[in-house]
């Protein structure tokens, strides 16, 4: 099999499995042998195996010898640790973006996403809001101009996306002040690195406080 074709098939298997994990179609605890997963995707085992290895590196699945793959839940401890790390990394990305002065096309894309999120919140469409919120954070990470930093942030965001979506529905509102998104954008556009950094940091930490309260109220140890 030509390398390029193989890579394309691996990418397709990875993208589909990841999407099904993040949207809950493959829920935490789901376990199946690799041949069954390959059959589900209508693909051969080789690209599916390689896709699962990538997902295991992102801590979304656990590969169990002779038993296949298991979708991992995310614990309260995981959520707290990831949010604390994101508070630091996203603050750095926002600060870097303000210093870098990203091109207007990227800033306009962030602006449009913020407007979409505001509209989704107005109509109480929390499912759409969760997707757009995730996109906003990834775009700000990209605006920071540090590829390695962006990859770390994206990986962590993917790990907590399911938790964010579940807890958002339970809370029936964003975990932290949604207006912070626009404040971060304004600070980045104005080149105010320290301000952008502090807003991004507090945005994530305030979200963590809400997440902890919702988990405690619902008696959940993982999602």
CSV table of C-alpha atoms in Angstrom, one decimal:
chain,number,residue,atom,x,y,z
A,1,UNK,CA,0.0,0.0,0.0
A,2,UNK,CA,1.5,3.4,-1.0
A,3,UNK,CA,2.5,5.4,2.0
A,4,UNK,CA,0.3,8.4,1.1
A,5,UNK,CA,-2.8,6.2,0.7
A,6,UNK,CA,-2.1,4.5,4.0
A,7,UNK,CA,-1.7,7.8,5.8
A,8,UNK,CA,-5.0,9.0,4.3
A,9,UNK,CA,-6.8,6.0,5.6
A,10,UNK,CA,-5.2,6.3,9.0
A,11,UNK,CA,-6.2,10.0,9.1
A,12,UNK,CA,-9.8,9.1,8.1
A,13,UNK,CA,-10.1,6.4,10.8
A,14,UNK,CA,-8.5,8.7,13.4
A,15,UNK,CA,-10.8,11.6,12.6
A,16,UNK,CA,-14.0,9.5,12.6
A,17,UNK,CA,-13.2,7.6,15.8
A,18,UNK,CA,-12.2,10.8,17.5
A,19,UNK,CA,-15.4,12.5,16.5
A,20,UNK,CA,-17.5,9.6,17.8
A,21,UNK,CA,-15.6,9.6,21.1
A,22,UNK,CA,-15.9,13.4,21.6
A,23,UNK,CA,-19.6,13.5,20.7
A,24,UNK,CA,-20.4,10.6,22.9
A,25,UNK,CA,-21.4,8.2,20.2
A,26,UNK,CA,-18.7,5.9,21.6
A,27,UNK,CA,-19.3,6.5,25.3
A,28,UNK,CA,-16.8,6.1,28.2
A,29,UNK,CA,-16.5,2.5,29.0
A,30,UNK,CA,-17.3,1.2,25.5
A,31,UNK,CA,-15.0,-1.6,24.6
A,32,UNK,CA,-14.6,-3.7,21.4
A,33,UNK,CA,-12.0,-5.8,19.7
A,34,UNK,CA,-10.1,-4.1,16.9
A,35,UNK,CA,-11.8,-6.2,14.1
A,36,UNK,CA,-15.2,-5.0,15.4
A,37,UNK,CA,-14.1,-1.4,15.3
A,38,UNK,CA,-12.7,-1.8,11.9
A,39,UNK,CA,-15.9,-3.4,10.7
A,40,UNK,CA,-17.9,-0.5,12.2
A,41,UNK,CA,-15.8,1.9,10.1
A,42,UNK,CA,-15.9,-0.3,7.0
A,43,UNK,CA,-12.1,-0.3,7.0
A,44,UNK,CA,-9.2,-2.7,7.3
A,45,UNK,CA,-7.5,-3.3,10.6
A,46,UNK,CA,-4.2,-1.7,9.8
A,47,UNK,CA,-5.3,1.9,9.6
A,48,UNK,CA,-7.7,1.5,12.5
A,49,UNK,CA,-4.9,0.0,14.6
A,50,UNK,CA,-2.7,3.0,13.9
A,51,UNK,CA,-5.6,5.4,14.5
A,52,UNK,CA,-6.2,3.8,17.9
A,53,UNK,CA,-2.5,4.1,18.8
A,54,UNK,CA,-2.8,7.9,18.1
A,55,UNK,CA,-6.0,8.1,20.3
A,56,UNK,CA,-4.3,6.2,23.1
A,57,UNK,CA,-1.4,8.8,23.0
A,58,UNK,CA,-4.1,11.4,23.5
A,59,UNK,CA,-5.5,9.4,26.5
A,60,UNK,CA,-8.9,9.0,24.8
A,61,UNK,CA,-8.7,5.2,24.6
A,62,UNK,CA,-6.9,2.4,26.3
A,63,UNK,CA,-5.5,-0.5,24.2
A,64,UNK,CA,-5.9,-3.8,26.0
A,65,UNK,CA,-4.0,-6.8,24.6
A,66,UNK,CA,-6.3,-9.4,23.0
A,67,UNK,CA,-9.3,-7.4,24.2
A,68,UNK,CA,-9.3,-4.4,21.8
A,69,UNK,CA,-9.8,-0.7,22.7
A,70,UNK,CA,-11.7,0.8,25.6
A,71,UNK,CA,-13.0,4.4,25.6
A,72,UNK,CA,-11.6,6.1,28.7
A,73,UNK,CA,-13.8,8.2,31.0
A,74,UNK,CA,-12.4,11.4,32.4
A,75,UNK,CA,-12.3,11.7,36.2
A,76,UNK,CA,-12.9,14.7,38.4
A,77,UNK,CA,-9.1,14.6,39.1
A,78,UNK,CA,-8.3,14.6,35.4
A,79,UNK,CA,-10.6,17.6,34.8
A,80,UNK,CA,-9.0,19.6,37.6
A,81,UNK,CA,-5.5,18.8,36.5
A,82,UNK,CA,-6.2,19.6,32.8
A,83,UNK,CA,-8.0,22.9,33.6
A,84,UNK,CA,-5.1,24.0,35.8
A,85,UNK,CA,-2.6,23.2,33.0
A,86,UNK,CA,-4.8,25.0,30.4
A,87,UNK,CA,-5.0,28.1,32.6
A,88,UNK,CA,-1.2,28.4,32.3
A,89,UNK,CA,-0.9,27.4,28.6
A,90,UNK,CA,-3.9,29.4,27.3
A,91,UNK,CA,-2.6,32.4,29.2
A,92,UNK,CA,0.7,32.0,27.5
A,93,UNK,CA,-1.0,31.6,24.1
A,94,UNK,CA,-3.1,34.8,24.6
A,95,UNK,CA,-0.1,36.7,25.7
A,96,UNK,CA,1.9,35.5,22.7
A,97,UNK,CA,-0.9,36.4,20.4
A,98,UNK,CA,-1.0,40.0,21.7
A,99,UNK,CA,2.7,40.4,21.2
A,100,UNK,CA,2.6,38.8,17.8
A,101,UNK,CA,-0.2,40.8,16.3
A,102,UNK,CA,-1.8,37.9,14.3
A,103,UNK,CA,-3.1,38.6,10.8
A,104,UNK,CA,-6.6,40.1,10.7
A,105,UNK,CA,-8.1,37.1,8.9
A,106,UNK,CA,-7.4,34.9,11.9
A,107,UNK,CA,-8.7,37.6,14.3
A,108,UNK,CA,-11.8,38.0,12.2
A,109,UNK,CA,-12.4,34.2,12.3
A,110,UNK,CA,-12.2,34.4,16.1
A,111,UNK,CA,-14.6,37.4,16.2
A,112,UNK,CA,-17.1,35.5,14.0
A,113,UNK,CA,-16.9,32.4,16.2
A,114,UNK,CA,-17.5,34.6,19.3
A,115,UNK,CA,-20.6,36.1,17.6
A,116,UNK,CA,-21.8,32.6,16.8
A,117,UNK,CA,-21.3,31.5,20.4
A,118,UNK,CA,-23.3,34.5,21.6
A,119,UNK,CA,-26.1,33.7,19.3
A,120,UNK,CA,-26.1,30.0,20.4
A,121,UNK,CA,-26.2,31.1,24.1
A,122,UNK,CA,-29.1,33.5,23.4
A,123,UNK,CA,-31.2,30.7,22.0
A,124,UNK,CA,-30.0,28.3,24.8
A,125,UNK,CA,-28.4,25.9,22.3
A,126,UNK,CA,-25.7,24.6,24.6
A,127,UNK,CA,-24.7,21.8,22.3
A,128,UNK,CA,-23.8,24.2,19.6
A,129,UNK,CA,-22.2,26.6,22.1
A,130,UNK,CA,-19.9,23.8,23.4
A,131,UNK,CA,-18.6,23.2,19.8
A,132,UNK,CA,-18.1,26.8,19.1
A,133,UNK,CA,-16.4,27.4,22.5
A,134,UNK,CA,-14.0,24.6,21.7
A,135,UNK,CA,-13.2,26.2,18.4
A,136,UNK,CA,-12.6,29.7,19.9
A,137,UNK,CA,-10.1,28.3,22.4
A,138,UNK,CA,-8.3,26.4,19.6
A,139,UNK,CA,-8.2,29.5,17.4
A,140,UNK,CA,-6.7,31.6,20.2
A,141,UNK,CA,-4.1,28.9,20.7
A,142,UNK,CA,-3.3,29.1,17.0
A,143,UNK,CA,-3.0,32.9,17.2
A,144,UNK,CA,-0.2,32.5,19.7
A,145,UNK,CA,2.0,31.4,16.8
A,146,UNK,CA,3.7,28.6,18.8
A,147,UNK,CA,3.0,25.3,17.1
A,148,UNK,CA,4.1,23.1,20.0
A,149,UNK,CA,2.1,25.2,22.4
A,150,UNK,CA,-1.0,25.0,20.1
A,151,UNK,CA,-0.7,21.2,19.9
A,152,UNK,CA,-0.5,20.8,23.7
A,153,UNK,CA,-3.6,23.0,24.2
A,154,UNK,CA,-5.6,21.2,21.4
A,155,UNK,CA,-4.7,17.8,22.9
A,156,UNK,CA,-5.9,18.9,26.4
A,157,UNK,CA,-9.1,20.5,25.0
A,158,UNK,CA,-9.9,17.3,23.2
A,159,UNK,CA,-9.5,15.3,26.4
A,160,UNK,CA,-12.0,17.5,28.3
A,161,UNK,CA,-14.5,18.2,25.5
A,162,UNK,CA,-16.8,15.4,26.5
A,163,UNK,CA,-16.7,16.6,30.1
A,164,UNK,CA,-17.4,20.2,29.1
A,165,UNK,CA,-20.4,19.1,27.0
A,166,UNK,CA,-21.9,16.9,29.7
A,167,UNK,CA,-21.4,19.5,32.5
A,168,UNK,CA,-22.6,22.3,30.3
A,169,UNK,CA,-25.9,20.6,29.8
A,170,UNK,CA,-26.2,20.0,33.5
A,171,UNK,CA,-25.3,23.6,34.4
A,172,UNK,CA,-27.5,24.9,31.5
A,173,UNK,CA,-25.0,27.8,31.1
A,174,UNK,CA,-21.3,28.2,30.3
A,175,UNK,CA,-19.0,27.3,33.1
A,176,UNK,CA,-17.2,30.6,33.0
A,177,UNK,CA,-18.1,34.1,31.8
A,178,UNK,CA,-18.6,33.9,28.0
A,179,UNK,CA,-17.9,37.6,27.7
A,180,UNK,CA,-14.3,36.8,28.5
A,181,UNK,CA,-13.8,35.5,24.9
A,182,UNK,CA,-14.5,39.0,23.5
A,183,UNK,CA,-12.3,40.6,26.2
A,184,UNK,CA,-9.4,38.3,25.3
A,185,UNK,CA,-9.8,39.2,21.6
A,186,UNK,CA,-9.9,42.9,22.3
A,187,UNK,CA,-6.8,42.7,24.4
A,188,UNK,CA,-5.0,40.7,21.7
A,189,UNK,CA,-6.0,43.2,19.1
A,190,UNK,CA,-4.8,46.1,21.3
A,191,UNK,CA,-1.4,44.3,21.9
A,192,UNK,CA,-2.1,44.1,25.6
A,193,UNK,CA,-0.2,41.0,26.4
A,194,UNK,CA,-0.5,41.0,30.2
A,195,UNK,CA,-4.2,41.8,30.1
A,196,UNK,CA,-4.9,39.0,27.5
A,197,UNK,CA,-2.9,36.5,29.6
A,198,UNK,CA,-4.7,37.3,32.9
A,199,UNK,CA,-8.2,37.2,31.3
A,200,UNK,CA,-7.4,33.8,29.7
A,201,UNK,CA,-6.0,32.5,33.0
A,202,UNK,CA,-9.0,33.6,35.1
A,203,UNK,CA,-11.5,32.4,32.5
A,204,UNK,CA,-10.2,28.9,32.7
A,205,UNK,CA,-9.9,28.9,36.5
A,206,UNK,CA,-13.4,30.2,37.1
A,207,UNK,CA,-14.6,27.5,34.7
A,208,UNK,CA,-12.9,25.0,36.9
A,209,UNK,CA,-14.7,26.2,40.0
A,210,UNK,CA,-18.0,25.8,38.3
A,211,UNK,CA,-17.1,22.4,37.0
A,212,UNK,CA,-16.2,21.2,40.5
A,213,UNK,CA,-19.5,22.5,41.9
A,214,UNK,CA,-21.5,20.8,39.2
A,215,UNK,CA,-19.7,17.5,39.7
A,216,UNK,CA,-20.2,17.7,43.5
A,217,UNK,CA,-23.9,18.6,43.1
A,218,UNK,CA,-24.5,15.7,40.7
A,219,UNK,CA,-22.4,13.3,42.7
A,220,UNK,CA,-20.2,12.4,39.8
A,221,UNK,CA,-16.7,11.2,40.1
A,222,UNK,CA,-16.2,10.9,36.3
A,223,UNK,CA,-17.9,11.6,33.0
